[in-house]
């Protein structure tokens, strides 16, 4: 029995689907950004069991529109400013279609040479366009959280306790310590949990008034830990943190890491993409100290989720940490055919994610992507200036990249300031015309606006200001 007897239905439905997607893109402004459904509303529309005889694509597309779409919050909406605004670009959507059609699995080079080789080529391009050091090994995984976990498994391997062979249980080992700023993304702590380090050993280092890791505090923590017989394993520096875009002082942190022989992982998940603009490369100051780096093209480089890039200058350690026991530990990597990506991480099966990154970079070109990112940053700056001009509002952090964090101020009354800020945030989100999120800095509650969608124009940003 053939699953699909012919391609006739596919062809007809496929043409309709492309038309539907094009209409969706053209009319995205007319959608509510935030879904209006209540918990359970979506689930209860579906039967207890799937169809016995199957249903045709027209029926499914009708269900998609009437039952599923109402429960979608439109991340591809130009007025989506919450968390990090992302873009499922047209080039990216087409590439995803091809990826699905090929359904290639790039476990090893031989299982689809183009999958491995295009990943190598595109990540070499990307490293150069971002101004990263030469000679980095790159791989694509789903998310920055996964990549940070992978990097920190390599860091654990690098401490020299032969954990690859003997593991961490049933042995008398020193406490392994992981350092990050108190403003680091939760993925650092999660990696610590998954590594079996325990959250008590994920050390949150104090930050300065501009939300950057304090290097003296890091040095003190390392010295204290060593004196107590603990083993510093890795430092995570954040290049553009999630709340405010602040940049930890990677160079000074890197000097500490080099002196102390501690793995340095640099998290540029959000801001990394912006460094395709040469004038923004101070993000990477000191990056030559990094043992590993993560950046997400699925955040600010117009590539549909998921596509996160891990770079390391020590691929032999990453491979030692993940290659199965019987794989020889030597590493040549002199040829793309030597790159069997399954040996460098947890997943064995690998999607062809490099195809969409290739399609996005080549279709738009570096100059167009730069221009879009520069607009986003210019609009964030303009928004911040408008807020600073007002007596009843204040910025909670210096405006960085495309992020603006601000609050309404009721002089001398913190509780009233918070309540007033909450009311403004609720008014924006309850309008369903724009979506913003919040953060807390130094105990102060603020509205956080992240510009980053490829369809956003100044009028969408201006709409936020109309609520203030
Ligand atoms: C968004 C973000 C992450 C997490 O990214 P995922 O791909 O969702 O795991 C990690 N670090 C920083 C700095 C981020 O902004």
mmCIF file of C-alpha atoms in Angstrom, residues 216-390:
data_model
loop_
_atom_site.group_PDB
_atom_site.id
_atom_site.type_symbol
_atom_site.label_atom_id
_atom_site.label_comp_id
_atom_site.label_asym_id
_atom_site.label_seq_id
_atom_site.Cartn_x
_atom_site.Cartn_y
_atom_site.Cartn_z
ATOM 1 C CA UNK A 216 36.439 41.546 40.519
ATOM 2 C CA UNK A 217 33.453 39.678 41.926
ATOM 3 C CA UNK A 218 34.172 36.852 39.482
ATOM 4 C CA UNK A 219 37.823 36.725 40.522
ATOM 5 C CA UNK A 220 36.870 36.710 44.195
ATOM 6 C CA UNK A 221 34.403 33.881 43.681
ATOM 7 C CA UNK A 222 36.965 31.771 41.832
ATOM 8 C CA UNK A 223 39.627 32.341 44.501
ATOM 9 C CA UNK A 224 37.174 31.538 47.296
ATOM 10 C CA UNK A 225 36.056 28.374 45.550
ATOM 11 C CA UNK A 226 39.577 27.162 44.884
ATOM 12 C CA UNK A 227 40.509 27.773 48.528
ATOM 13 C CA UNK A 228 37.502 25.640 49.502
ATOM 14 C CA UNK A 229 38.705 22.768 47.300
ATOM 15 C CA UNK A 230 36.158 23.313 44.530
ATOM 16 C CA UNK A 231 36.954 23.098 40.824
ATOM 17 C CA UNK A 232 36.004 26.031 38.568
ATOM 18 C CA UNK A 233 34.693 24.493 35.345
ATOM 19 C CA UNK A 234 33.356 27.253 33.116
ATOM 20 C CA UNK A 235 32.402 30.890 32.873
ATOM 21 C CA UNK A 236 29.454 32.020 30.781
ATOM 22 C CA UNK A 237 29.806 35.618 29.608
ATOM 23 C CA UNK A 238 26.744 37.140 28.003
ATOM 24 C CA UNK A 239 27.264 39.324 24.948
ATOM 25 C CA UNK A 240 23.937 41.130 24.901
ATOM 26 C CA UNK A 241 21.840 39.906 27.796
ATOM 27 C CA UNK A 242 18.199 39.041 27.591
ATOM 28 C CA UNK A 243 16.752 41.758 29.812
ATOM 29 C CA UNK A 244 18.675 44.798 28.617
ATOM 30 C CA UNK A 245 21.211 43.864 25.925
ATOM 31 C CA UNK A 246 24.091 44.672 28.311
ATOM 32 C CA UNK A 247 27.460 43.207 27.334
ATOM 33 C CA UNK A 248 29.595 41.481 29.954
ATOM 34 C CA UNK A 249 33.263 42.574 29.728
ATOM 35 C CA UNK A 250 34.376 39.552 27.725
ATOM 36 C CA UNK A 251 37.979 40.702 27.377
ATOM 37 C CA UNK A 252 38.552 41.090 31.124
ATOM 38 C CA UNK A 253 36.600 37.902 31.826
ATOM 39 C CA UNK A 254 38.630 36.133 29.140
ATOM 40 C CA UNK A 255 41.879 37.199 30.780
ATOM 41 C CA UNK A 256 40.661 35.644 34.024
ATOM 42 C CA UNK A 257 39.558 32.495 32.197
ATOM 43 C CA UNK A 258 42.923 32.181 30.430
ATOM 44 C CA UNK A 259 44.924 32.743 33.593
ATOM 45 C CA UNK A 260 42.789 30.319 35.593
ATOM 46 C CA UNK A 261 42.464 27.820 32.727
ATOM 47 C CA UNK A 262 38.669 27.844 32.837
ATOM 48 C CA UNK A 263 36.479 27.273 29.784
ATOM 49 C CA UNK A 264 34.873 30.492 28.549
ATOM 50 C CA UNK A 265 31.515 30.271 26.819
ATOM 51 C CA UNK A 266 30.128 33.461 25.278
ATOM 52 C CA UNK A 267 26.361 33.721 24.891
ATOM 53 C CA UNK A 268 25.483 36.051 22.025
ATOM 54 C CA UNK A 269 22.164 34.363 21.286
ATOM 55 C CA UNK A 270 20.325 37.610 20.622
ATOM 56 C CA UNK A 271 22.862 40.310 19.807
ATOM 57 C CA UNK A 272 25.272 38.177 17.796
ATOM 58 C CA UNK A 273 23.328 38.624 14.565
ATOM 59 C CA UNK A 274 23.702 42.403 14.812
ATOM 60 C CA UNK A 275 27.442 42.074 14.262
ATOM 61 C CA UNK A 276 26.900 41.568 10.556
ATOM 62 C CA UNK A 277 27.067 45.373 10.895
ATOM 63 C CA UNK A 278 30.781 46.148 11.313
ATOM 64 C CA UNK A 279 30.067 49.123 13.594
ATOM 65 C CA UNK A 280 28.543 46.773 16.189
ATOM 66 C CA UNK A 281 31.460 44.388 16.510
ATOM 67 C CA UNK A 282 32.512 45.741 19.898
ATOM 68 C CA UNK A 283 30.043 43.103 21.075
ATOM 69 C CA UNK A 284 32.849 40.616 20.499
ATOM 70 C CA UNK A 285 35.662 42.529 22.164
ATOM 71 C CA UNK A 286 37.847 39.809 23.702
ATOM 72 C CA UNK A 287 36.124 37.007 21.796
ATOM 73 C CA UNK A 288 39.495 35.434 20.972
ATOM 74 C CA UNK A 289 39.460 34.158 24.566
ATOM 75 C CA UNK A 290 36.220 32.247 24.020
ATOM 76 C CA UNK A 291 36.366 28.471 23.925
ATOM 77 C CA UNK A 292 32.792 28.423 22.645
ATOM 78 C CA UNK A 293 30.237 30.924 21.352
ATOM 79 C CA UNK A 294 26.523 30.679 20.695
ATOM 80 C CA UNK A 295 24.402 32.892 18.461
ATOM 81 C CA UNK A 296 20.874 32.439 17.122
ATOM 82 C CA UNK A 297 20.107 33.240 13.483
ATOM 83 C CA UNK A 298 16.539 32.365 14.457
ATOM 84 C CA UNK A 299 16.431 35.412 16.659
ATOM 85 C CA UNK A 300 17.629 38.365 14.634
ATOM 86 C CA UNK A 301 18.789 36.954 11.322
ATOM 87 C CA UNK A 302 15.446 36.309 9.669
ATOM 88 C CA UNK A 303 15.784 32.515 9.795
ATOM 89 C CA UNK A 304 12.721 30.558 10.948
ATOM 90 C CA UNK A 305 12.965 28.933 14.340
ATOM 91 C CA UNK A 306 14.875 26.714 15.004
ATOM 92 C CA UNK A 307 18.444 27.598 14.040
ATOM 93 C CA UNK A 308 21.084 28.232 16.676
ATOM 94 C CA UNK A 309 24.815 28.161 15.956
ATOM 95 C CA UNK A 310 27.521 26.853 18.266
ATOM 96 C CA UNK A 311 31.121 27.766 17.509
ATOM 97 C CA UNK A 312 34.137 26.366 19.271
ATOM 98 C CA UNK A 313 37.857 26.601 18.805
ATOM 99 C CA UNK A 314 38.189 23.241 20.571
ATOM 100 C CA UNK A 315 36.119 20.811 18.505
ATOM 101 C CA UNK A 316 38.329 17.929 19.652
ATOM 102 C CA UNK A 317 37.050 18.450 23.208
ATOM 103 C CA UNK A 318 33.432 18.700 22.068
ATOM 104 C CA UNK A 319 33.889 15.505 20.106
ATOM 105 C CA UNK A 320 35.636 13.772 22.990
ATOM 106 C CA UNK A 321 32.666 14.695 25.163
ATOM 107 C CA UNK A 322 30.045 13.275 22.808
ATOM 108 C CA UNK A 323 31.479 10.678 20.458
ATOM 109 C CA UNK A 324 30.465 7.148 21.418
ATOM 110 C CA UNK A 325 33.106 5.143 23.265
ATOM 111 C CA UNK A 326 34.220 3.105 20.279
ATOM 112 C CA UNK A 327 34.870 6.116 18.036
ATOM 113 C CA UNK A 328 38.591 6.860 17.900
ATOM 114 C CA UNK A 329 39.303 10.029 19.823
ATOM 115 C CA UNK A 330 41.717 11.435 17.218
ATOM 116 C CA UNK A 331 40.414 14.249 15.145
ATOM 117 C CA UNK A 332 41.465 15.391 11.749
ATOM 118 C CA UNK A 333 38.643 17.613 10.461
ATOM 119 C CA UNK A 334 40.951 18.283 7.552
ATOM 120 C CA UNK A 335 38.098 17.618 5.195
ATOM 121 C CA UNK A 336 34.358 18.146 5.453
ATOM 122 C CA UNK A 337 33.992 14.375 5.080
ATOM 123 C CA UNK A 338 35.622 14.080 8.502
ATOM 124 C CA UNK A 339 32.791 16.032 10.087
ATOM 125 C CA UNK A 340 30.259 13.552 11.325
ATOM 126 C CA UNK A 341 28.070 15.963 13.226
ATOM 127 C CA UNK A 342 26.436 13.254 15.337
ATOM 128 C CA UNK A 343 29.750 12.909 17.185
ATOM 129 C CA UNK A 344 29.576 16.505 18.417
ATOM 130 C CA UNK A 345 26.382 16.491 20.395
ATOM 131 C CA UNK A 346 23.394 14.660 21.798
ATOM 132 C CA UNK A 347 21.174 14.352 18.700
ATOM 133 C CA UNK A 348 21.917 11.661 16.186
ATOM 134 C CA UNK A 349 19.335 12.667 13.613
ATOM 135 C CA UNK A 350 19.865 16.166 12.238
ATOM 136 C CA UNK A 351 17.554 18.362 10.190
ATOM 137 C CA UNK A 352 18.926 20.252 7.198
ATOM 138 C CA UNK A 353 18.873 23.604 9.012
ATOM 139 C CA UNK A 354 21.814 24.956 7.039
ATOM 140 C CA UNK A 355 19.586 25.149 3.954
ATOM 141 C CA UNK A 356 17.387 27.883 5.395
ATOM 142 C CA UNK A 357 20.353 29.841 6.719
ATOM 143 C CA UNK A 358 21.975 29.607 3.273
ATOM 144 C CA UNK A 359 18.748 30.635 1.536
ATOM 145 C CA UNK A 360 18.226 33.603 3.881
ATOM 146 C CA UNK A 361 21.808 34.880 3.616
ATOM 147 C CA UNK A 362 21.987 34.474 -0.135
ATOM 148 C CA UNK A 363 18.515 35.747 -0.980
ATOM 149 C CA UNK A 364 18.554 38.903 1.109
ATOM 150 C CA UNK A 365 22.294 39.512 0.959
ATOM 151 C CA UNK A 366 24.341 40.918 3.797
ATOM 152 C CA UNK A 367 23.636 44.564 2.907
ATOM 153 C CA UNK A 368 19.859 44.234 3.074
ATOM 154 C CA UNK A 369 20.024 42.372 6.385
ATOM 155 C CA UNK A 370 22.323 45.079 7.750
ATOM 156 C CA UNK A 371 19.902 47.787 6.674
ATOM 157 C CA UNK A 372 16.988 46.084 8.438
ATOM 158 C CA UNK A 373 18.969 45.602 11.664
ATOM 159 C CA UNK A 374 20.158 49.212 11.558
ATOM 160 C CA UNK A 375 16.555 50.372 11.249
ATOM 161 C CA UNK A 376 15.578 48.320 14.284
ATOM 162 C CA UNK A 377 18.344 49.851 16.342
ATOM 163 C CA UNK A 378 17.586 53.376 15.124
ATOM 164 C CA UNK A 379 13.913 52.951 16.074
ATOM 165 C CA UNK A 380 14.846 51.635 19.526
ATOM 166 C CA UNK A 381 17.032 54.708 19.955
ATOM 167 C CA UNK A 382 14.246 57.018 18.803
ATOM 168 C CA UNK A 383 11.784 55.349 21.137
ATOM 169 C CA UNK A 384 14.222 55.655 24.046
ATOM 170 C CA UNK A 385 14.707 59.356 23.278
ATOM 171 C CA UNK A 386 10.962 59.967 23.277
ATOM 172 C CA UNK A 387 10.653 58.208 26.627
ATOM 173 C CA UNK A 388 13.548 60.148 28.134
ATOM 174 C CA UNK A 389 11.884 63.405 27.145
ATOM 175 C CA UNK A 390 8.910 62.636 29.371
#
